[in-house]
Amino acid sequence: MQTFNHLITTRPHEMRQVFISDLHLSPEEPALVQAFLALLDDCLALPALKRLFILGDWFEVWIGDDAYLTLSDDARQTHWLTPLIAKLKQLRINGCEILVMHGNRDFLLGQPFCNLFGGELIDEPHMLTIGQQHYRLEHGDALCTDDKKYQFFRKIMRNRLTQWYLLNKSLEKRLAIAEKMRQKSQQNNANKAAHIMDVNDEAVIQAVANSDALLHGHTHRPDIHQATTDKKRYVLGDWRRLNKDTRKPTVSAVIGVMIANAHSDSNKAKFELVEFSSLV
């Protein structure tokens, strides 16, 4: 796997689509926010970029679009999300689609927030053709079927009635609920076997049945797997802050890119995993 400090140092005129997942952005992790802004700067410099996919867990926690949309103009000017929105809006103006998928951390993310930068919420699974292959895109948590308790929790949280109930509570109560849920999740995961929190082989086989390849995040275990004898499973990585004790930490993430030569047939486009590294 190749490692790049800047996407524009690869083949800028051949970069058509970028796929990222599990950024877990929050004001408590400014290094991750700065790394994402750096990636957006690179995306803005790519002359042929057509799509940016964010495949879930964009944010560490999302308690509703109104947490930002109801802010005053003065409060927005100093909010940590505002620079991010500005760069995404410019990217969309440049002609790049921004497609956002829910994860297990940000399932309350709505289209009104995405409208701020011209983005679009997409359902999972999302089918995408790259070259001559059909890729199935999803966040990945639905594939972890061995974790019965989590799947039950997921079913409840993805229910529209549950989400309506949460969104009708005050921001303060939602924040308290989210923090309690996060603490409970950390406690539960600490006592679970590693394989339980990974994807189930049978679930993967079923998911890839009507496509040529599967692309997901969630597990924080970036790699390329052989899903079946003739189909691959690509796993995007979470965004990690390395060398935390140094003055200038490094953020590293395994992301996906779709490469296509401007002078060749679009059927020859190909997908790759690369490591994006950003010095903060």
mmCIF file of C-alpha atoms in Angstrom:
data_model
loop_
_atom_site.group_PDB
_atom_site.id
_atom_site.type_symbol
_atom_site.label_atom_id
_atom_site.label_comp_id
_atom_site.label_asym_id
_atom_site.label_seq_id
_atom_site.Cartn_x
_atom_site.Cartn_y
_atom_site.Cartn_z
ATOM 1 C CA MET A 1 0.000 0.000 0.000
ATOM 2 C CA GLN A 2 1.359 3.396 -0.968
ATOM 3 C CA THR A 3 1.603 6.266 1.517
ATOM 4 C CA PHE A 4 1.135 9.899 0.533
ATOM 5 C CA ASN A 5 1.432 13.106 2.531
ATOM 6 C CA HIS A 6 -0.665 14.859 -0.105
ATOM 7 C CA LEU A 7 -3.072 13.356 -2.605
ATOM 8 C CA ILE A 8 -1.892 15.890 -5.168
ATOM 9 C CA THR A 9 1.545 14.222 -5.167
ATOM 10 C CA THR A 10 0.019 11.090 -6.720
ATOM 11 C CA ARG A 11 -1.509 11.297 -10.188
ATOM 12 C CA PRO A 12 -3.608 14.448 -9.808
ATOM 13 C CA HIS A 13 -5.171 14.391 -13.271
ATOM 14 C CA GLU A 14 -6.167 10.736 -12.851
ATOM 15 C CA MET A 15 -7.816 11.033 -9.436
ATOM 16 C CA ARG A 16 -11.573 10.807 -9.966
ATOM 17 C CA GLN A 17 -13.107 9.747 -6.633
ATOM 18 C CA VAL A 18 -12.018 9.644 -2.980
ATOM 19 C CA PHE A 19 -13.516 7.388 -0.281
ATOM 20 C CA ILE A 20 -13.090 8.019 3.451
ATOM 21 C CA SER A 21 -14.666 6.645 6.631
ATOM 22 C CA ASP A 22 -14.467 6.730 10.412
ATOM 23 C CA LEU A 23 -13.000 10.182 10.888
ATOM 24 C CA HIS A 24 -14.711 10.544 14.296
ATOM 25 C CA LEU A 25 -14.288 14.321 14.190
ATOM 26 C CA SER A 26 -14.905 16.317 17.362
ATOM 27 C CA PRO A 27 -13.664 19.544 18.979
ATOM 28 C CA GLU A 28 -11.805 17.346 21.489
ATOM 29 C CA GLU A 29 -9.572 16.019 18.672
ATOM 30 C CA PRO A 30 -8.400 19.135 16.779
ATOM 31 C CA ALA A 31 -5.613 17.158 15.093
ATOM 32 C CA LEU A 32 -8.179 15.006 13.277
ATOM 33 C CA VAL A 33 -10.121 18.103 12.219
ATOM 34 C CA GLN A 34 -6.953 19.704 10.860
ATOM 35 C CA ALA A 35 -6.068 16.523 8.984
ATOM 36 C CA PHE A 36 -9.512 16.468 7.364
ATOM 37 C CA LEU A 37 -9.113 20.111 6.345
ATOM 38 C CA ALA A 38 -5.742 19.192 4.834
ATOM 39 C CA LEU A 39 -7.372 16.396 2.851
ATOM 40 C CA LEU A 40 -10.016 18.829 1.596
ATOM 41 C CA ASP A 41 -7.244 21.210 0.475
ATOM 42 C CA ASP A 42 -5.779 18.347 -1.529
ATOM 43 C CA CYS A 43 -9.200 17.510 -2.978
ATOM 44 C CA LEU A 44 -9.634 21.155 -4.024
ATOM 45 C CA ALA A 45 -6.332 20.930 -5.895
ATOM 46 C CA LEU A 46 -7.298 17.778 -7.814
ATOM 47 C CA PRO A 47 -8.471 19.054 -11.219
ATOM 48 C CA ALA A 48 -10.549 16.018 -12.211
ATOM 49 C CA LEU A 49 -12.086 14.981 -8.878
ATOM 50 C CA LYS A 50 -15.772 14.177 -9.332
ATOM 51 C CA ARG A 51 -16.867 12.578 -6.046
ATOM 52 C CA LEU A 52 -15.985 12.493 -2.362
ATOM 53 C CA PHE A 53 -17.636 9.675 -0.400
ATOM 54 C CA ILE A 54 -17.838 9.840 3.414
ATOM 55 C CA LEU A 55 -18.940 6.357 4.452
ATOM 56 C CA GLY A 56 -20.128 6.864 8.015
ATOM 57 C CA ASP A 57 -18.821 7.920 11.426
ATOM 58 C CA TRP A 58 -17.794 11.270 10.032
ATOM 59 C CA PHE A 59 -18.297 12.634 13.528
ATOM 60 C CA GLU A 60 -17.593 11.099 16.920
ATOM 61 C CA VAL A 61 -21.103 12.035 17.955
ATOM 62 C CA TRP A 62 -23.954 13.865 16.203
ATOM 63 C CA ILE A 63 -26.952 14.866 18.292
ATOM 64 C CA GLY A 64 -28.909 16.534 15.478
ATOM 65 C CA ASP A 65 -28.461 19.130 12.747
ATOM 66 C CA ASP A 66 -30.084 21.790 14.935
ATOM 67 C CA ALA A 67 -27.039 21.766 17.216
ATOM 68 C CA TYR A 68 -25.340 23.791 14.469
ATOM 69 C CA LEU A 69 -28.259 25.186 12.451
ATOM 70 C CA THR A 70 -29.758 27.033 15.432
ATOM 71 C CA LEU A 71 -26.505 28.855 16.240
ATOM 72 C CA SER A 72 -26.395 32.622 15.787
ATOM 73 C CA ASP A 73 -24.255 34.070 13.003
ATOM 74 C CA ASP A 74 -21.672 35.188 15.566
ATOM 75 C CA ALA A 75 -21.522 31.732 17.153
ATOM 76 C CA ARG A 76 -21.052 30.087 13.758
ATOM 77 C CA GLN A 77 -18.061 32.284 12.964
ATOM 78 C CA THR A 78 -16.034 30.707 15.751
ATOM 79 C CA HIS A 79 -17.491 27.186 15.582
ATOM 80 C CA TRP A 80 -15.113 24.336 14.685
ATOM 81 C CA LEU A 81 -17.463 23.066 11.955
ATOM 82 C CA THR A 82 -17.537 26.342 9.993
ATOM 83 C CA PRO A 83 -14.123 26.033 8.236
ATOM 84 C CA LEU A 84 -14.995 22.454 7.333
ATOM 85 C CA ILE A 85 -18.317 23.516 5.786
ATOM 86 C CA ALA A 86 -16.638 26.337 3.852
ATOM 87 C CA LYS A 87 -14.102 24.001 2.214
ATOM 88 C CA LEU A 88 -16.759 21.394 1.406
ATOM 89 C CA LYS A 89 -18.919 24.103 -0.174
ATOM 90 C CA GLN A 90 -16.024 25.243 -2.341
ATOM 91 C CA LEU A 91 -15.350 21.640 -3.343
ATOM 92 C CA ARG A 92 -18.982 21.294 -4.433
ATOM 93 C CA ILE A 93 -18.786 24.576 -6.374
ATOM 94 C CA ASN A 94 -15.747 23.140 -8.157
ATOM 95 C CA GLY A 95 -17.953 20.335 -9.451
ATOM 96 C CA CYS A 96 -17.228 17.541 -6.964
ATOM 97 C CA GLU A 97 -20.209 15.662 -5.541
ATOM 98 C CA ILE A 98 -20.094 15.068 -1.774
ATOM 99 C CA LEU A 99 -21.953 11.911 -0.776
ATOM 100 C CA VAL A 100 -22.444 11.164 2.912
ATOM 101 C CA MET A 101 -23.549 7.898 4.540
ATOM 102 C CA HIS A 102 -24.683 7.350 8.114
ATOM 103 C CA GLY A 103 -22.487 5.473 10.556
ATOM 104 C CA ASN A 104 -23.182 4.133 14.026
ATOM 105 C CA ARG A 105 -21.971 7.394 15.603
ATOM 106 C CA ASP A 106 -23.751 9.931 13.402
ATOM 107 C CA PHE A 107 -27.054 8.270 12.489
ATOM 108 C CA LEU A 108 -28.907 11.515 13.376
ATOM 109 C CA LEU A 109 -27.090 13.431 10.632
ATOM 110 C CA GLY A 110 -29.667 14.962 8.296
ATOM 111 C CA GLN A 111 -29.969 16.437 4.838
ATOM 112 C CA PRO A 112 -30.447 19.995 6.198
ATOM 113 C CA PHE A 113 -26.850 20.017 7.475
ATOM 114 C CA CYS A 114 -25.564 18.542 4.204
ATOM 115 C CA ASN A 115 -27.444 21.288 2.336
ATOM 116 C CA LEU A 116 -25.051 23.816 3.866
ATOM 117 C CA PHE A 117 -22.323 22.610 1.502
ATOM 118 C CA GLY A 118 -24.381 20.999 -1.263
ATOM 119 C CA GLY A 119 -23.848 17.455 -0.029
ATOM 120 C CA GLU A 120 -26.220 14.525 -0.343
ATOM 121 C CA LEU A 121 -27.117 11.852 2.187
ATOM 122 C CA ILE A 122 -27.083 8.412 0.584
ATOM 123 C CA ASP A 123 -28.628 5.181 1.815
ATOM 124 C CA GLU A 124 -26.700 2.023 2.464
ATOM 125 C CA PRO A 125 -25.918 -0.081 0.652
ATOM 126 C CA HIS A 126 -24.921 2.212 -2.218
ATOM 127 C CA MET A 127 -23.992 0.643 -5.538
ATOM 128 C CA LEU A 128 -21.190 2.168 -7.601
ATOM 129 C CA THR A 129 -19.595 1.126 -10.874
ATOM 130 C CA ILE A 130 -15.810 1.475 -11.112
ATOM 131 C CA GLY A 131 -14.402 0.374 -14.449
ATOM 132 C CA GLN A 132 -16.240 -2.808 -15.291
ATOM 133 C CA GLN A 133 -16.900 -3.797 -11.687
ATOM 134 C CA HIS A 134 -19.886 -3.095 -9.455
ATOM 135 C CA TYR A 135 -18.946 -2.076 -5.909
ATOM 136 C CA ARG A 136 -21.238 -2.263 -2.887
ATOM 137 C CA LEU A 137 -20.557 0.566 -0.422
ATOM 138 C CA GLU A 138 -21.727 0.541 3.200
ATOM 139 C CA HIS A 139 -20.566 1.669 6.611
ATOM 140 C CA GLY A 140 -19.898 -1.886 7.779
ATOM 141 C CA ASP A 141 -21.608 -2.229 11.157
ATOM 142 C CA ALA A 142 -24.501 -4.221 9.654
ATOM 143 C CA LEU A 143 -21.958 -6.901 8.676
ATOM 144 C CA CYS A 144 -20.937 -7.539 12.311
ATOM 145 C CA THR A 145 -23.797 -9.970 12.882
ATOM 146 C CA ASP A 146 -21.981 -11.973 15.596
ATOM 147 C CA ASP A 147 -22.485 -9.008 17.919
ATOM 148 C CA LYS A 148 -26.143 -9.723 18.692
ATOM 149 C CA LYS A 149 -26.499 -7.000 21.327
ATOM 150 C CA TYR A 150 -25.153 -4.338 19.000
ATOM 151 C CA GLN A 151 -27.390 -5.443 16.123
ATOM 152 C CA PHE A 152 -30.428 -5.124 18.405
ATOM 153 C CA PHE A 153 -29.245 -1.664 19.468
ATOM 154 C CA ARG A 154 -28.660 -0.696 15.830
ATOM 155 C CA LYS A 155 -32.157 -1.754 14.835
ATOM 156 C CA ILE A 156 -33.647 0.432 17.564
ATOM 157 C CA MET A 157 -31.471 3.467 16.803
ATOM 158 C CA ARG A 158 -32.142 3.313 13.046
ATOM 159 C CA ASN A 159 -35.899 3.259 13.654
ATOM 160 C CA ARG A 160 -37.513 6.535 12.573
ATOM 161 C CA LEU A 161 -39.737 6.637 15.667
ATOM 162 C CA THR A 162 -36.678 6.376 17.934
ATOM 163 C CA GLN A 163 -34.933 9.139 16.025
ATOM 164 C CA TRP A 164 -38.023 11.340 16.166
ATOM 165 C CA TYR A 165 -38.146 10.768 19.920
ATOM 166 C CA LEU A 166 -34.486 11.744 20.351
ATOM 167 C CA LEU A 167 -34.651 14.790 18.096
ATOM 168 C CA ASN A 168 -37.603 16.141 20.064
ATOM 169 C CA LYS A 169 -35.583 16.249 23.267
ATOM 170 C CA SER A 170 -33.523 19.304 24.189
ATOM 171 C CA LEU A 171 -29.932 19.544 22.960
ATOM 172 C CA GLU A 172 -28.726 19.231 26.544
ATOM 173 C CA LYS A 173 -30.634 15.983 27.100
ATOM 174 C CA ARG A 174 -29.480 14.583 23.743
ATOM 175 C CA LEU A 175 -25.881 15.366 24.604
ATOM 176 C CA ALA A 176 -26.237 13.596 27.954
ATOM 177 C CA ILE A 177 -27.841 10.568 26.287
ATOM 178 C CA ALA A 178 -25.082 10.434 23.666
ATOM 179 C CA GLU A 179 -22.348 10.577 26.322
ATOM 180 C CA LYS A 180 -24.016 7.822 28.329
ATOM 181 C CA MET A 181 -24.342 5.663 25.214
ATOM 182 C CA ARG A 182 -20.688 6.222 24.314
ATOM 183 C CA GLN A 183 -19.486 5.242 27.790
ATOM 184 C CA LYS A 184 -21.650 2.124 27.773
ATOM 185 C CA SER A 185 -20.375 1.182 24.313
ATOM 186 C CA GLN A 186 -16.756 1.495 25.461
ATOM 187 C CA GLN A 187 -17.454 -0.692 28.505
ATOM 188 C CA ASN A 188 -19.231 -3.337 26.429
ATOM 189 C CA ASN A 189 -16.533 -3.424 23.743
ATOM 190 C CA ALA A 190 -13.800 -3.857 26.350
ATOM 191 C CA ASN A 191 -15.381 -7.176 27.345
ATOM 192 C CA LYS A 192 -16.049 -8.496 23.843
ATOM 193 C CA ALA A 193 -13.825 -10.873 21.911
ATOM 194 C CA ALA A 194 -12.155 -9.204 18.928
ATOM 195 C CA HIS A 195 -13.810 -11.479 16.367
ATOM 196 C CA ILE A 196 -17.292 -10.558 17.609
ATOM 197 C CA MET A 197 -16.721 -6.928 16.648
ATOM 198 C CA ASP A 198 -15.466 -7.865 13.172
ATOM 199 C CA VAL A 199 -17.569 -8.762 10.151
ATOM 200 C CA ASN A 200 -19.220 -12.156 9.834
ATOM 201 C CA ASP A 201 -18.034 -14.200 6.832
ATOM 202 C CA GLU A 202 -21.531 -15.326 5.899
ATOM 203 C CA ALA A 203 -22.830 -11.757 6.113
ATOM 204 C CA VAL A 204 -20.052 -10.663 3.761
ATOM 205 C CA ILE A 205 -20.862 -13.423 1.257
ATOM 206 C CA GLN A 206 -24.520 -12.386 1.266
ATOM 207 C CA ALA A 207 -23.637 -8.699 0.926
ATOM 208 C CA VAL A 208 -21.363 -9.231 -2.062
ATOM 209 C CA ALA A 209 -23.678 -11.700 -3.815
ATOM 210 C CA ASN A 210 -24.964 -9.159 -6.352
ATOM 211 C CA SER A 211 -21.780 -7.139 -6.777
ATOM 212 C CA ASP A 212 -18.144 -7.658 -7.703
ATOM 213 C CA ALA A 213 -16.564 -6.077 -4.621
ATOM 214 C CA LEU A 214 -17.447 -4.731 -1.175
ATOM 215 C CA LEU A 215 -16.134 -1.499 0.359
ATOM 216 C CA HIS A 216 -16.770 -0.534 3.981
ATOM 217 C CA GLY A 217 -15.304 0.948 7.140
ATOM 218 C CA HIS A 218 -16.431 0.680 10.788
ATOM 219 C CA THR A 219 -14.116 -2.105 11.994
ATOM 220 C CA HIS A 220 -10.967 0.082 12.086
ATOM 221 C CA ARG A 221 -9.079 -2.822 10.482
ATOM 222 C CA PRO A 222 -7.998 -1.544 7.054
ATOM 223 C CA ASP A 223 -7.041 -4.301 4.649
ATOM 224 C CA ILE A 224 -7.932 -6.080 1.427
ATOM 225 C CA HIS A 225 -9.631 -9.440 1.909
ATOM 226 C CA GLN A 226 -10.712 -12.167 -0.465
ATOM 227 C CA ALA A 227 -14.470 -12.205 0.186
ATOM 228 C CA THR A 228 -15.022 -15.145 -2.173
ATOM 229 C CA THR A 229 -12.834 -16.852 -4.764
ATOM 230 C CA ASP A 230 -13.416 -14.036 -7.246
ATOM 231 C CA LYS A 231 -14.564 -11.059 -5.131
ATOM 232 C CA LYS A 232 -12.643 -8.705 -2.846
ATOM 233 C CA ARG A 233 -13.576 -6.861 0.342
ATOM 234 C CA TYR A 234 -11.861 -3.514 0.872
ATOM 235 C CA VAL A 235 -11.829 -2.064 4.404
ATOM 236 C CA LEU A 236 -11.180 1.651 4.943
ATOM 237 C CA GLY A 237 -9.308 2.716 8.067
ATOM 238 C CA ASP A 238 -10.199 5.028 10.910
ATOM 239 C CA TRP A 239 -8.338 8.334 11.287
ATOM 240 C CA ARG A 240 -5.655 7.881 13.932
ATOM 241 C CA ARG A 241 -3.452 10.376 15.713
ATOM 242 C CA LEU A 242 0.038 8.899 15.951
ATOM 243 C CA ASN A 243 2.930 10.140 18.100
ATOM 244 C CA LYS A 244 0.480 11.865 20.442
ATOM 245 C CA ASP A 245 3.183 12.955 22.855
ATOM 246 C CA THR A 246 5.218 14.841 20.264
ATOM 247 C CA ARG A 247 4.841 18.530 19.451
ATOM 248 C CA LYS A 248 3.687 17.704 15.922
ATOM 249 C CA PRO A 249 1.606 14.521 15.851
ATOM 250 C CA THR A 250 0.775 12.704 12.637
ATOM 251 C CA VAL A 251 -2.719 11.702 11.572
ATOM 252 C CA SER A 252 -2.892 8.587 9.441
ATOM 253 C CA ALA A 253 -5.824 7.072 7.577
ATOM 254 C CA VAL A 254 -6.315 4.363 4.967
ATOM 255 C CA ILE A 255 -8.592 5.794 2.302
ATOM 256 C CA GLY A 256 -9.838 4.664 -1.094
ATOM 257 C CA VAL A 257 -9.228 6.319 -4.460
ATOM 258 C CA MET A 258 -10.609 5.707 -7.911
ATOM 259 C CA ILE A 259 -8.013 6.258 -10.634
ATOM 260 C CA ALA A 260 -8.806 6.776 -14.306
ATOM 261 C CA ASN A 261 -6.474 7.919 -17.069
ATOM 262 C CA ALA A 262 -7.922 10.910 -18.882
ATOM 263 C CA HIS A 263 -6.858 9.461 -22.236
ATOM 264 C CA SER A 264 -8.072 5.881 -21.721
ATOM 265 C CA ASP A 265 -11.431 4.119 -21.750
ATOM 266 C CA SER A 266 -13.481 4.711 -18.556
ATOM 267 C CA ASN A 267 -13.880 0.922 -18.326
ATOM 268 C CA LYS A 268 -10.218 0.800 -17.302
ATOM 269 C CA ALA A 269 -10.790 2.822 -14.116
ATOM 270 C CA LYS A 270 -9.527 1.058 -10.991
ATOM 271 C CA PHE A 271 -9.888 1.262 -7.231
ATOM 272 C CA GLU A 272 -6.975 1.385 -4.766
ATOM 273 C CA LEU A 273 -6.403 1.705 -1.027
ATOM 274 C CA VAL A 274 -3.733 4.228 -0.033
ATOM 275 C CA GLU A 275 -2.503 5.610 3.270
ATOM 276 C CA PHE A 276 -3.063 9.323 3.716
ATOM 277 C CA SER A 277 -0.674 10.818 6.256
ATOM 278 C CA SER A 278 -0.905 14.384 7.542
ATOM 279 C CA LEU A 279 1.579 16.121 9.840
ATOM 280 C CA VAL A 280 -0.388 18.347 12.188
#
